[in-house]
PDB file of C-alpha atoms in Angstrom:
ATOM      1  CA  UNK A  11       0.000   0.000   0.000  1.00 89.00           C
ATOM      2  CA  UNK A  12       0.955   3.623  -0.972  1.00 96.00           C
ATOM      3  CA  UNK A  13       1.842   7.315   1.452  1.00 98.00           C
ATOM      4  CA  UNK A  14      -0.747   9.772  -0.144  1.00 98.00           C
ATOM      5  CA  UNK A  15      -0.568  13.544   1.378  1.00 98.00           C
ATOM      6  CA  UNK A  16      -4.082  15.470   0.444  1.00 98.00           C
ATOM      7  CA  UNK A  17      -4.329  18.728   1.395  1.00 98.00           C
ATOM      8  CA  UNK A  18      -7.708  19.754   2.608  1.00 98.00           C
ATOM      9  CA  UNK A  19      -8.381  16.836   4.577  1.00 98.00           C
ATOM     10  CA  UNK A  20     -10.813  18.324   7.156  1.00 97.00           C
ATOM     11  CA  UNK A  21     -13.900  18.577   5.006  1.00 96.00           C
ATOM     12  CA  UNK A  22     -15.395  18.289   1.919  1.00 96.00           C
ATOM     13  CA  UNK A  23     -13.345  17.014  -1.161  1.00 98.00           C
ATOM     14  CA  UNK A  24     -10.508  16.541   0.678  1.00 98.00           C
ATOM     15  CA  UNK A  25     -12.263  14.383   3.434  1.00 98.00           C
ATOM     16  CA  UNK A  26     -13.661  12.554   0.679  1.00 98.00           C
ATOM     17  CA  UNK A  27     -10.543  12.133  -1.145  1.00 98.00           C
ATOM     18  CA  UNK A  28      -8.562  11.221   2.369  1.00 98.00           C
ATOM     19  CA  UNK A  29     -11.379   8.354   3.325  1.00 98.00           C
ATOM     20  CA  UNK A  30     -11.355   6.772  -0.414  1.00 98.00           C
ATOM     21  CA  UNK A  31      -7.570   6.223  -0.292  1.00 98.00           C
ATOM     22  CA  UNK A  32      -7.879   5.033   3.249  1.00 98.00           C
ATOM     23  CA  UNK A  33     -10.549   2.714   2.484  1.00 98.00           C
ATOM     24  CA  UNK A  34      -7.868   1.393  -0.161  1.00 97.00           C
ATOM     25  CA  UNK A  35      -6.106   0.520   2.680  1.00 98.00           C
ATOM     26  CA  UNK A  36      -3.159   3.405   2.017  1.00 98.00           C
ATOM     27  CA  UNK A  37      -1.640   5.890   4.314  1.00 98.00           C
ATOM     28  CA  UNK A  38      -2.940   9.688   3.996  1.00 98.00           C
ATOM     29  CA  UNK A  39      -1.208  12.526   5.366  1.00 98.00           C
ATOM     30  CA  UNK A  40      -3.979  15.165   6.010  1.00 98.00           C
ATOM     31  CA  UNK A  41      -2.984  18.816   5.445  1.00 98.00           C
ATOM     32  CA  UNK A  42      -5.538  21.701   6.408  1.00 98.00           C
ATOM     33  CA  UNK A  43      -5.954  24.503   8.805  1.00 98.00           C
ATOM     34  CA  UNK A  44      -7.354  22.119  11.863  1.00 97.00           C
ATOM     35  CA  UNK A  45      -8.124  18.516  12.766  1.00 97.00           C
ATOM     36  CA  UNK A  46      -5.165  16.996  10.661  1.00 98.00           C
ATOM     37  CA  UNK A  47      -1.823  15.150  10.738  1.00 98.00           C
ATOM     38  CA  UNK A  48       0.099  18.739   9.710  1.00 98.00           C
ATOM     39  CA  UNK A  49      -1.544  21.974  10.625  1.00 98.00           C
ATOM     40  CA  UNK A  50      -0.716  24.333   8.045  1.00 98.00           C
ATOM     41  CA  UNK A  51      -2.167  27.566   6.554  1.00 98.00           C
ATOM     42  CA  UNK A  52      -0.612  27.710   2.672  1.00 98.00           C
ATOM     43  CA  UNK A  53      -1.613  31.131   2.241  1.00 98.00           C
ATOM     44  CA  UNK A  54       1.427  31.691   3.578  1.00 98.00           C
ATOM     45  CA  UNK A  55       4.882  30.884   2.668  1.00 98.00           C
ATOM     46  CA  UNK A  56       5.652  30.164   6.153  1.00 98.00           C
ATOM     47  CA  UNK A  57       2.844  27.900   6.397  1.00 98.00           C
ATOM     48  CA  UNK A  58       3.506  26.012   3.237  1.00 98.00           C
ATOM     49  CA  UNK A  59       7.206  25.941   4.554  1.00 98.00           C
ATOM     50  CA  UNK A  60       6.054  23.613   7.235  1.00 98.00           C
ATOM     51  CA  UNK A  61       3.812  21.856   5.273  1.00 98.00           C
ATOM     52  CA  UNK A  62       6.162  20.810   3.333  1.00 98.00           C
ATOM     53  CA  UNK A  63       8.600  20.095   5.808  1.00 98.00           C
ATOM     54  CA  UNK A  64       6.293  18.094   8.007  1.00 98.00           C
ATOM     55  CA  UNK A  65       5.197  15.812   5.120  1.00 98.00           C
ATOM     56  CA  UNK A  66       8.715  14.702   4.159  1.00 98.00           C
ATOM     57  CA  UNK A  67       9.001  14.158   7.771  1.00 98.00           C
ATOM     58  CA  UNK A  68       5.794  11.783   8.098  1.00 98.00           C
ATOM     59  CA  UNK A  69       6.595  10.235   4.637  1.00 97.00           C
ATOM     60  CA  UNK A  70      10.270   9.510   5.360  1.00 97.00           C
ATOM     61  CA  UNK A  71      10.721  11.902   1.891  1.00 97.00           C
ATOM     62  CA  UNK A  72       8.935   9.087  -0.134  1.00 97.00           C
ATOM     63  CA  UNK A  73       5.838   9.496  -1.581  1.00 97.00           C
ATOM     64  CA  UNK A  74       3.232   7.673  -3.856  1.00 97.00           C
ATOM     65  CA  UNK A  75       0.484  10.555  -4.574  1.00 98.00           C
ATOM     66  CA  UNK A  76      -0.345  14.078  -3.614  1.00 98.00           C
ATOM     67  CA  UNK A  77      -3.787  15.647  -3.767  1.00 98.00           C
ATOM     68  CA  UNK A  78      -3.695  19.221  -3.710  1.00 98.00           C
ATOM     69  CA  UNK A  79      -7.429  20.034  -2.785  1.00 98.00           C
ATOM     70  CA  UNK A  80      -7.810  22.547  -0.498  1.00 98.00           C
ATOM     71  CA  UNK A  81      -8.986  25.896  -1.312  1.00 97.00           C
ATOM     72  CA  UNK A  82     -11.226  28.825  -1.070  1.00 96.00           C
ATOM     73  CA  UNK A  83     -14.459  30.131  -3.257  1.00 95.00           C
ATOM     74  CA  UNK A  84     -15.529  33.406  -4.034  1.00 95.00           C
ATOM     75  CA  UNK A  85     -17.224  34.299  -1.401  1.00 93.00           C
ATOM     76  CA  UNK A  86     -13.966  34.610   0.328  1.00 95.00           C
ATOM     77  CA  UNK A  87     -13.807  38.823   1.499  1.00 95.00           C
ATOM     78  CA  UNK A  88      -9.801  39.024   0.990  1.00 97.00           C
ATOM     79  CA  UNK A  89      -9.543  38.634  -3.342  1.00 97.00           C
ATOM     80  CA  UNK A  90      -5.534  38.756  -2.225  1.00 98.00           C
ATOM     81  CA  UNK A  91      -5.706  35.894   0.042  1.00 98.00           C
ATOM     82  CA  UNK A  92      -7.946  33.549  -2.623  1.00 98.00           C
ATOM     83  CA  UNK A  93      -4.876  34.410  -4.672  1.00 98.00           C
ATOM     84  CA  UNK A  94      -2.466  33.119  -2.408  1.00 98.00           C
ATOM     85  CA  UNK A  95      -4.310  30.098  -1.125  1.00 98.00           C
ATOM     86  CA  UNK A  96      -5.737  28.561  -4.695  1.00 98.00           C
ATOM     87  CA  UNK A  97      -2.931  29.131  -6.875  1.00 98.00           C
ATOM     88  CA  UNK A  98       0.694  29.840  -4.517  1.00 98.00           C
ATOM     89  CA  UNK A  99      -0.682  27.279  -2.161  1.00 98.00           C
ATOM     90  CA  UNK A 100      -0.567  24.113  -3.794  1.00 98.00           C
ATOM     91  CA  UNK A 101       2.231  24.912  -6.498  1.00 98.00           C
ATOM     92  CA  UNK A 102       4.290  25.354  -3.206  1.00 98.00           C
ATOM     93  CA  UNK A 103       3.314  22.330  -1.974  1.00 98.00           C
ATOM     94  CA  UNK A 104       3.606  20.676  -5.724  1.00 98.00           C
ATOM     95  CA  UNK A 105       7.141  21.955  -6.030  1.00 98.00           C
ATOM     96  CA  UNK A 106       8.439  21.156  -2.565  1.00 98.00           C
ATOM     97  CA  UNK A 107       7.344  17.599  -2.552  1.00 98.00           C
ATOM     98  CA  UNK A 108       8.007  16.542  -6.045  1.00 97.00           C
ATOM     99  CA  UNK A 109      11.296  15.105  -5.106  1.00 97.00           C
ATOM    100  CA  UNK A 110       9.580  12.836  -2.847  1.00 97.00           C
ATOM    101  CA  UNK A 111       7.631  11.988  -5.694  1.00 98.00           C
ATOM    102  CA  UNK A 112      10.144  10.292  -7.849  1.00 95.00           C
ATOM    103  CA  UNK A 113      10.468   6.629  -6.335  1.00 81.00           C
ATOM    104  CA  UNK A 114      10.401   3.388  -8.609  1.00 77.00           C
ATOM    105  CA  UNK A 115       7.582   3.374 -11.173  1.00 76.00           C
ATOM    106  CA  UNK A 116       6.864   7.319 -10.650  1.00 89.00           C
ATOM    107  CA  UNK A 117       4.425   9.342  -8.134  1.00 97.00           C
ATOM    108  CA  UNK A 118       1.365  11.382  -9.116  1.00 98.00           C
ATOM    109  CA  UNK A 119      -0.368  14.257  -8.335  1.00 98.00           C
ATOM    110  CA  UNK A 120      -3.328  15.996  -8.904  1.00 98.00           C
ATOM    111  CA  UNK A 121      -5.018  18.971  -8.395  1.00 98.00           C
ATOM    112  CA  UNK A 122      -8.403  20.559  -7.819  1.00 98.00           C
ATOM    113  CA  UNK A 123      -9.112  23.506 -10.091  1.00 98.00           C
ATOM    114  CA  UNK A 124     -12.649  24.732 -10.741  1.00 98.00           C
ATOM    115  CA  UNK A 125     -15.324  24.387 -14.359  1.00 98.00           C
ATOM    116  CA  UNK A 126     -15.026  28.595 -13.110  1.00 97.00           C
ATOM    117  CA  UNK A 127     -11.736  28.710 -14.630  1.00 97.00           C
ATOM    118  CA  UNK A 128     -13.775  28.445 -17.909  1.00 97.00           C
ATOM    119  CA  UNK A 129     -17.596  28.994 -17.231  1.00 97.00           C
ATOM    120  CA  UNK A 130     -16.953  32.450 -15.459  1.00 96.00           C
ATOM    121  CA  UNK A 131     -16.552  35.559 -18.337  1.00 94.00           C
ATOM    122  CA  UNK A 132     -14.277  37.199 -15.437  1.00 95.00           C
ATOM    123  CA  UNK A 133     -10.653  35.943 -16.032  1.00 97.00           C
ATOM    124  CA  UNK A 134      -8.129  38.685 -15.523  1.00 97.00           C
ATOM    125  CA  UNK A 135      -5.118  38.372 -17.469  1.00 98.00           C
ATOM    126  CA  UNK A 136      -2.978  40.944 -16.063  1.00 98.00           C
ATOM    127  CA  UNK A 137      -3.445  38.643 -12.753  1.00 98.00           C
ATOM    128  CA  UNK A 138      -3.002  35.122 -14.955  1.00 98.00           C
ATOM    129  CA  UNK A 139       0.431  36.504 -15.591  1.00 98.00           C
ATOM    130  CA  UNK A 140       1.319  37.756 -12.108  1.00 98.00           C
ATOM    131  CA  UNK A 141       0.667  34.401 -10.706  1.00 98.00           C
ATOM    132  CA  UNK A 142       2.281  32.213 -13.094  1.00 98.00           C
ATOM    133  CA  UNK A 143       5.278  34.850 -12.369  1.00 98.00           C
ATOM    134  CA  UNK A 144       5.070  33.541  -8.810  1.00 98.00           C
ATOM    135  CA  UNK A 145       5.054  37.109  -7.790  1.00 98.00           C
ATOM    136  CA  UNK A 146       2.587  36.446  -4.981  1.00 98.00           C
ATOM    137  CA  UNK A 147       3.082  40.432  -4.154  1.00 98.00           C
ATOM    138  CA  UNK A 148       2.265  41.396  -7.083  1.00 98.00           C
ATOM    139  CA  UNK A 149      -0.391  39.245  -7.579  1.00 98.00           C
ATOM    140  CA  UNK A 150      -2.204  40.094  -3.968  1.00 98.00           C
ATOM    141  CA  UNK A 151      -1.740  43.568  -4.599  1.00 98.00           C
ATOM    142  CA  UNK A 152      -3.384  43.186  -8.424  1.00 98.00           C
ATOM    143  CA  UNK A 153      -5.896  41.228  -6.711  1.00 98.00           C
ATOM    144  CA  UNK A 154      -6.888  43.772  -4.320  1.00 97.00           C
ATOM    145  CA  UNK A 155      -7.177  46.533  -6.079  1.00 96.00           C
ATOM    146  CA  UNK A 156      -9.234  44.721  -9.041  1.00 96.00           C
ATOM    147  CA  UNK A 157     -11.784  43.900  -6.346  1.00 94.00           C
ATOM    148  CA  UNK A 158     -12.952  47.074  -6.078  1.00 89.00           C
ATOM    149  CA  UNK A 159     -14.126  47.531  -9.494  1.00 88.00           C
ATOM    150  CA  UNK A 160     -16.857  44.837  -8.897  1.00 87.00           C
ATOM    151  CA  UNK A 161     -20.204  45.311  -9.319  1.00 87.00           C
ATOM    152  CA  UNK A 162     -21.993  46.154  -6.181  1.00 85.00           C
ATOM    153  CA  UNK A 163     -24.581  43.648  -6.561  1.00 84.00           C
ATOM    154  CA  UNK A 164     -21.794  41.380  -7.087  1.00 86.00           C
ATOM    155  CA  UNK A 165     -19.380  42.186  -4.705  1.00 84.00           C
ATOM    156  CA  UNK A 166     -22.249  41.543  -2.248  1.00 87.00           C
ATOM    157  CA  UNK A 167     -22.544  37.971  -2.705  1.00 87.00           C
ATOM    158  CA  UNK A 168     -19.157  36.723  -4.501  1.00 91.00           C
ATOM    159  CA  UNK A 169     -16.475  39.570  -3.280  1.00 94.00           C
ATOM    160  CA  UNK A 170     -13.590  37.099  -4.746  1.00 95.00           C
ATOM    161  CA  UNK A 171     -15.532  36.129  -7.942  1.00 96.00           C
ATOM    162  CA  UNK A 172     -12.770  37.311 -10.223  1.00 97.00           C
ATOM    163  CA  UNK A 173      -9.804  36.196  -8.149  1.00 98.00           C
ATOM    164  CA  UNK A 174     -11.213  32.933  -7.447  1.00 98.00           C
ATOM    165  CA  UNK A 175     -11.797  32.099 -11.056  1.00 98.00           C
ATOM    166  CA  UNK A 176      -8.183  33.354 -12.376  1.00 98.00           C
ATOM    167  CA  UNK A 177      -6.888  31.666 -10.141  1.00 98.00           C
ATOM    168  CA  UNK A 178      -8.170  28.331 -10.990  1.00 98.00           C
ATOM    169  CA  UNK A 179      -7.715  29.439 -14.683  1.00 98.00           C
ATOM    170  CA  UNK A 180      -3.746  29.641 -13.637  1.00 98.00           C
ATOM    171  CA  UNK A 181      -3.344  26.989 -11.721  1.00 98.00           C
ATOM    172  CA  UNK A 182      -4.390  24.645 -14.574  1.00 98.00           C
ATOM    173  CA  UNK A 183      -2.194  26.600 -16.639  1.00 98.00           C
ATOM    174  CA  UNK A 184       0.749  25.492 -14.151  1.00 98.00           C
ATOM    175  CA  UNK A 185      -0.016  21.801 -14.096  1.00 98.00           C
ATOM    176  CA  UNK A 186      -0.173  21.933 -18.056  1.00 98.00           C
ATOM    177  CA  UNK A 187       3.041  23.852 -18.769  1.00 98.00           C
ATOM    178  CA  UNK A 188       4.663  21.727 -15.214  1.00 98.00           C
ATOM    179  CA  UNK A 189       3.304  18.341 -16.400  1.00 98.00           C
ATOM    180  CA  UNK A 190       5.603  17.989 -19.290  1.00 98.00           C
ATOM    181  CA  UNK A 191       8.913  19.543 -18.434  1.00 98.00           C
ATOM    182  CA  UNK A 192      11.560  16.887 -17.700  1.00 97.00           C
ATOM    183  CA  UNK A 193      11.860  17.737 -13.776  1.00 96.00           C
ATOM    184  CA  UNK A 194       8.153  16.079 -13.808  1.00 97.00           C
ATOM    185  CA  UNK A 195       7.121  13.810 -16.794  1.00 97.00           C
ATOM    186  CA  UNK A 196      11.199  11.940 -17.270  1.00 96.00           C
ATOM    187  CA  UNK A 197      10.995  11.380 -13.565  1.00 96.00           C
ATOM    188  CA  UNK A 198       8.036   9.355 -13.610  1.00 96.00           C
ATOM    189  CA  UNK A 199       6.081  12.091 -12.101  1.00 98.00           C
ATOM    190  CA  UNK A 200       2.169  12.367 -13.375  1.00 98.00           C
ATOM    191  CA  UNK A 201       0.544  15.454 -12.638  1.00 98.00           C
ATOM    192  CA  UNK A 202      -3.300  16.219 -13.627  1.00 98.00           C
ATOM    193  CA  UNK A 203      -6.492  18.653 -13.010  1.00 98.00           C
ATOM    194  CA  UNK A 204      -9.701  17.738 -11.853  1.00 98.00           C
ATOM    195  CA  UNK A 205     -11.923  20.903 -12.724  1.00 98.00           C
ATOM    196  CA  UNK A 206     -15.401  20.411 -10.265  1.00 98.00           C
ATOM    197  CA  UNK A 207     -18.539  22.090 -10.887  1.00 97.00           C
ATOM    198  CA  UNK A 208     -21.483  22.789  -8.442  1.00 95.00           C
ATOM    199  CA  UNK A 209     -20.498  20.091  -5.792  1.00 95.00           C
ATOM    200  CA  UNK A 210     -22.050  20.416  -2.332  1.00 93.00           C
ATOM    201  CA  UNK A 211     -19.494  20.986  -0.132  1.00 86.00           C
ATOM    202  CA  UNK A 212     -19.034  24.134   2.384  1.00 76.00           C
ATOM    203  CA  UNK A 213     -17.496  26.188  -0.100  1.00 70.00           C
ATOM    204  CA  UNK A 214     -20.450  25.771  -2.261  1.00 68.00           C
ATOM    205  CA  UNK A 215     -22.825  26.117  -0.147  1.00 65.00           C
ATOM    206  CA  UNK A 216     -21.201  29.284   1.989  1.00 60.00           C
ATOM    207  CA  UNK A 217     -20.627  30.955  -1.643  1.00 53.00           C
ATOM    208  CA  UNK A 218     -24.005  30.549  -3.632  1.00 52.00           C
ATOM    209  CA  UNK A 219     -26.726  29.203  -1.124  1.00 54.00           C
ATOM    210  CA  UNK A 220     -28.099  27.110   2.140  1.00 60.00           C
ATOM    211  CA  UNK A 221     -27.689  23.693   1.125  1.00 64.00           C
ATOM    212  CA  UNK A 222     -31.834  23.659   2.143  1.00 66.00           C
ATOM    213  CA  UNK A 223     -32.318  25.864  -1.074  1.00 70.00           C
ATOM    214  CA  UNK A 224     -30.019  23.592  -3.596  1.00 84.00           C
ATOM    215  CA  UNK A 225     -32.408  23.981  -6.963  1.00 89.00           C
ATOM    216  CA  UNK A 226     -30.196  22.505 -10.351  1.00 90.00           C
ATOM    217  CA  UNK A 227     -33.056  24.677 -12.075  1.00 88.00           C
ATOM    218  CA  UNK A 228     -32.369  27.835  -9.795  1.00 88.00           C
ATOM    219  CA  UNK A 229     -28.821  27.099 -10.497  1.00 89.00           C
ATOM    220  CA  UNK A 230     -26.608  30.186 -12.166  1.00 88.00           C
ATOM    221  CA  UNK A 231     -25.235  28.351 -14.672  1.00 92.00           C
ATOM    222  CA  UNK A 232     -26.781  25.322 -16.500  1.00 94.00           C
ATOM    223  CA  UNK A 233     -26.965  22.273 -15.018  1.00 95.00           C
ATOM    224  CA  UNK A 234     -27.279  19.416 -17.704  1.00 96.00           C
ATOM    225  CA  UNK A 235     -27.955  16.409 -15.576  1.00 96.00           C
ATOM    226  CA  UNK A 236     -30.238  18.252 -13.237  1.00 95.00           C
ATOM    227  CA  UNK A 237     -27.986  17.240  -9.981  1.00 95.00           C
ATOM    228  CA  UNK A 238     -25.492  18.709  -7.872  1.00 95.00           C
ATOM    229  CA  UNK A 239     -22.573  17.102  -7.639  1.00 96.00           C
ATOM    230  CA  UNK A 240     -21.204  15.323  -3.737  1.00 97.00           C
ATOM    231  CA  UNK A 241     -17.517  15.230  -2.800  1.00 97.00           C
ATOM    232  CA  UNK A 242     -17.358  11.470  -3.289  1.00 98.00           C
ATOM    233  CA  UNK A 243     -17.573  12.392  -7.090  1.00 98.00           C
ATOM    234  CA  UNK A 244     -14.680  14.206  -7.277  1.00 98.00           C
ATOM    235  CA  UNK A 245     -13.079  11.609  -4.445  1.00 98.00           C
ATOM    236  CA  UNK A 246     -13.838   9.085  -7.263  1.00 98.00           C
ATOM    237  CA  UNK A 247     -11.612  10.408  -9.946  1.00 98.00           C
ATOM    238  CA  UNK A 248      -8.826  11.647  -7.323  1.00 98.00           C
ATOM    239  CA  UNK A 249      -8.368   8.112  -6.454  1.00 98.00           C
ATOM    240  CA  UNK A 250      -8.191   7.571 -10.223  1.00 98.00           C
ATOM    241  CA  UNK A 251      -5.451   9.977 -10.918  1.00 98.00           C
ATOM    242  CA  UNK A 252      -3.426   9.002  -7.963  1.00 98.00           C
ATOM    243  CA  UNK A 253      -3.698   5.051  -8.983  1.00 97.00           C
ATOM    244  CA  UNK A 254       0.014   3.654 -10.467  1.00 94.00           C
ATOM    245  CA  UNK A 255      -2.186   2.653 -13.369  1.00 95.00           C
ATOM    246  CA  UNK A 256      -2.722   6.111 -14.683  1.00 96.00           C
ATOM    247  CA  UNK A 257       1.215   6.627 -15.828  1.00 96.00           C
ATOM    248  CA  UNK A 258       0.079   7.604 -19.266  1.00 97.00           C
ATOM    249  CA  UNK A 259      -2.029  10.134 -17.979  1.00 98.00           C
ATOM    250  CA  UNK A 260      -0.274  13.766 -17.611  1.00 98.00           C
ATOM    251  CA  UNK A 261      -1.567  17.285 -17.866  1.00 98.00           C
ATOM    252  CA  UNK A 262      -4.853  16.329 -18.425  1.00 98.00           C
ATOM    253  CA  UNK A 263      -7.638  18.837 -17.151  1.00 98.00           C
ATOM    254  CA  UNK A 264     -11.038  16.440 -16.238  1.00 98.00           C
ATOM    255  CA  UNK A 265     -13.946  18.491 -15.955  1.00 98.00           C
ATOM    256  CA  UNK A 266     -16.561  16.992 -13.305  1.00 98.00           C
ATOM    257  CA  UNK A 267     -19.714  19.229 -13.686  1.00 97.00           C
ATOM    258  CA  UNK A 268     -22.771  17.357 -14.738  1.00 97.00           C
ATOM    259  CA  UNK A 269     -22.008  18.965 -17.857  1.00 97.00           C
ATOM    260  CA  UNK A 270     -22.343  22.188 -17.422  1.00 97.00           C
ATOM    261  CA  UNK A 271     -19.046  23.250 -18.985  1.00 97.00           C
ATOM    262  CA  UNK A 272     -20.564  21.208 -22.578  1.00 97.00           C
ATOM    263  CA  UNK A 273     -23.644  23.571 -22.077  1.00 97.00           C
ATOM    264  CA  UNK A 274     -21.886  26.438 -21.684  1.00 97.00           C
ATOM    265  CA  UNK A 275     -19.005  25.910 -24.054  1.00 97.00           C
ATOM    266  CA  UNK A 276     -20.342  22.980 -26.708  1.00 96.00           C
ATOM    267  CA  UNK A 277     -17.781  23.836 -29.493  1.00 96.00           C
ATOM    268  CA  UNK A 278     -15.109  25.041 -27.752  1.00 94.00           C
ATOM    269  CA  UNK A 279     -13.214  21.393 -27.115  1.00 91.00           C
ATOM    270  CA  UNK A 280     -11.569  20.359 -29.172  1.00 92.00           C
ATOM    271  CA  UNK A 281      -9.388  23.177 -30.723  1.00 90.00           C
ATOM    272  CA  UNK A 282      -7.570  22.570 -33.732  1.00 91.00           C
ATOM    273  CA  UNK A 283      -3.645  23.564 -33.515  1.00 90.00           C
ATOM    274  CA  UNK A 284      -3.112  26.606 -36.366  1.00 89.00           C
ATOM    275  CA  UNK A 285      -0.282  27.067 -37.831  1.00 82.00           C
TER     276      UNK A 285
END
């Protein structure tokens, strides 16, 4: 049996994600701000520091699979700190354990981005660019200031709706352009997306609506199969990705909405190349 670190691991996905490998009878190291095996905050650099540190330390430096899941939705008041958590949190974490990663056969790791990334008409590119700069100052600072230009109506109910979706849009930017550079894919390494849509979780449910008024119908954006989608969904195809069977499998992006990214988007996979 495998050492699996998932980030997140006090709720939600990353519960879900932590209890499915578990029930596979592997060993999770949980990673979150409370009730885990390391306490850690990675909107900071400090925090992701010891993160890091305390993994490798648990893990003896040798791991099979990392789940970066944790993050924040845009409901979140501080548009800086949703950039700092969703994007410099888990490429922090990415980086820092990769070395771990490369054992006999090759470790993966996957991440949780967001159907927002592409279903939200609110991508900022001068902040796409700032984060996949890694200039986290920058980027807060970018962040901050573009919050204020938000509709008040808006702003009201999704303060972060911008931030949150960039940063999801450059995250699975990173794991596309990190996925196939030697450091990752000639080591073995596999690294892939998982892009949720409306899944009940807290973050859902704190951003949009009680979980007592959950209507697919009433639902912002379509909702195809007329469900909402549960954290053992996503759990599913974490498990999936992590597996030692999925080596041929890097830089993928998996959308898990019910289809509402089809609905939305119906011609806009695939893309021909142009010369």
């Amino acid at each position: 049996m495998g050492t699996y670190a998932v980030t997140g691991s006090a709720s939600g996905m990353g519960a879900a994600s932590a209890a499915r490998l578990r029930e596979a009878g592997h060993r999770v190291i949980g990673i979150d701000l409370r009730d885990a095996d390391v306490t850690a905050d990675l909107g900071t650099a400090q925090g992701r520091r010891h993160a890091v540190d305390e993994v490798l330390r648990l893990s003896g430096g040798v791991l099979d699979g990392v789940a970066a899941v944790a993050g924040v939705g845009p409901n979140m008041p501080s548009a800086a700190a949703v950039a700092s958590i969703n994007y410099f949190g888990p490429v922090a974490l990415l980086d820092g354990l990769r070395p771990a990663l490369e054992r006999d056969g090759g470790g993966r790791a996957v991440v949780i981005g967001s159907n927002s990334a592409t279903t939200v008409p609110m991508i900022d590119d001068r902040l796409v660019d700032l984060l996949l700069a890694g200039d986290e100052d920058g980027a807060r600072a970018h962040a901050a200031g573009a919050q204020g230009s938000l509709p008040a109506e808006l702003a009201a109910t999704s303060p972060s709706i911008s931030a949150y979706a960039t940063s999801k849009f450059a995250l699975a930017r990173w794991v596309r352009r990190t996925a196939v550079t030697p450091e990752w894919a000639r080591r073995g390494i596999t690294l892939n997306t998982i892009a949720p849509g409306a899944v009940v979780t807290p973050l859902m449910t704190g951003s949009t609506m009680s979980e007592d008024d959950l209507d697919p119908d009433a639902f912002p954006t379509p909702m195809p199969r007329g469900i909402f989608g549960r954290p053992a969904d996503i759990a599913f195809w974490v498990a999936q990705f992590l597996s030692p069977e999925a080596g041929f499998t890097t830089g993928a992006i998996l959308t898990v909405d019910g289809g509402t990214d089809a609905a939305m988007r119906p011609d806009a996979q695939p893309t021909a190349m142009t010369r």
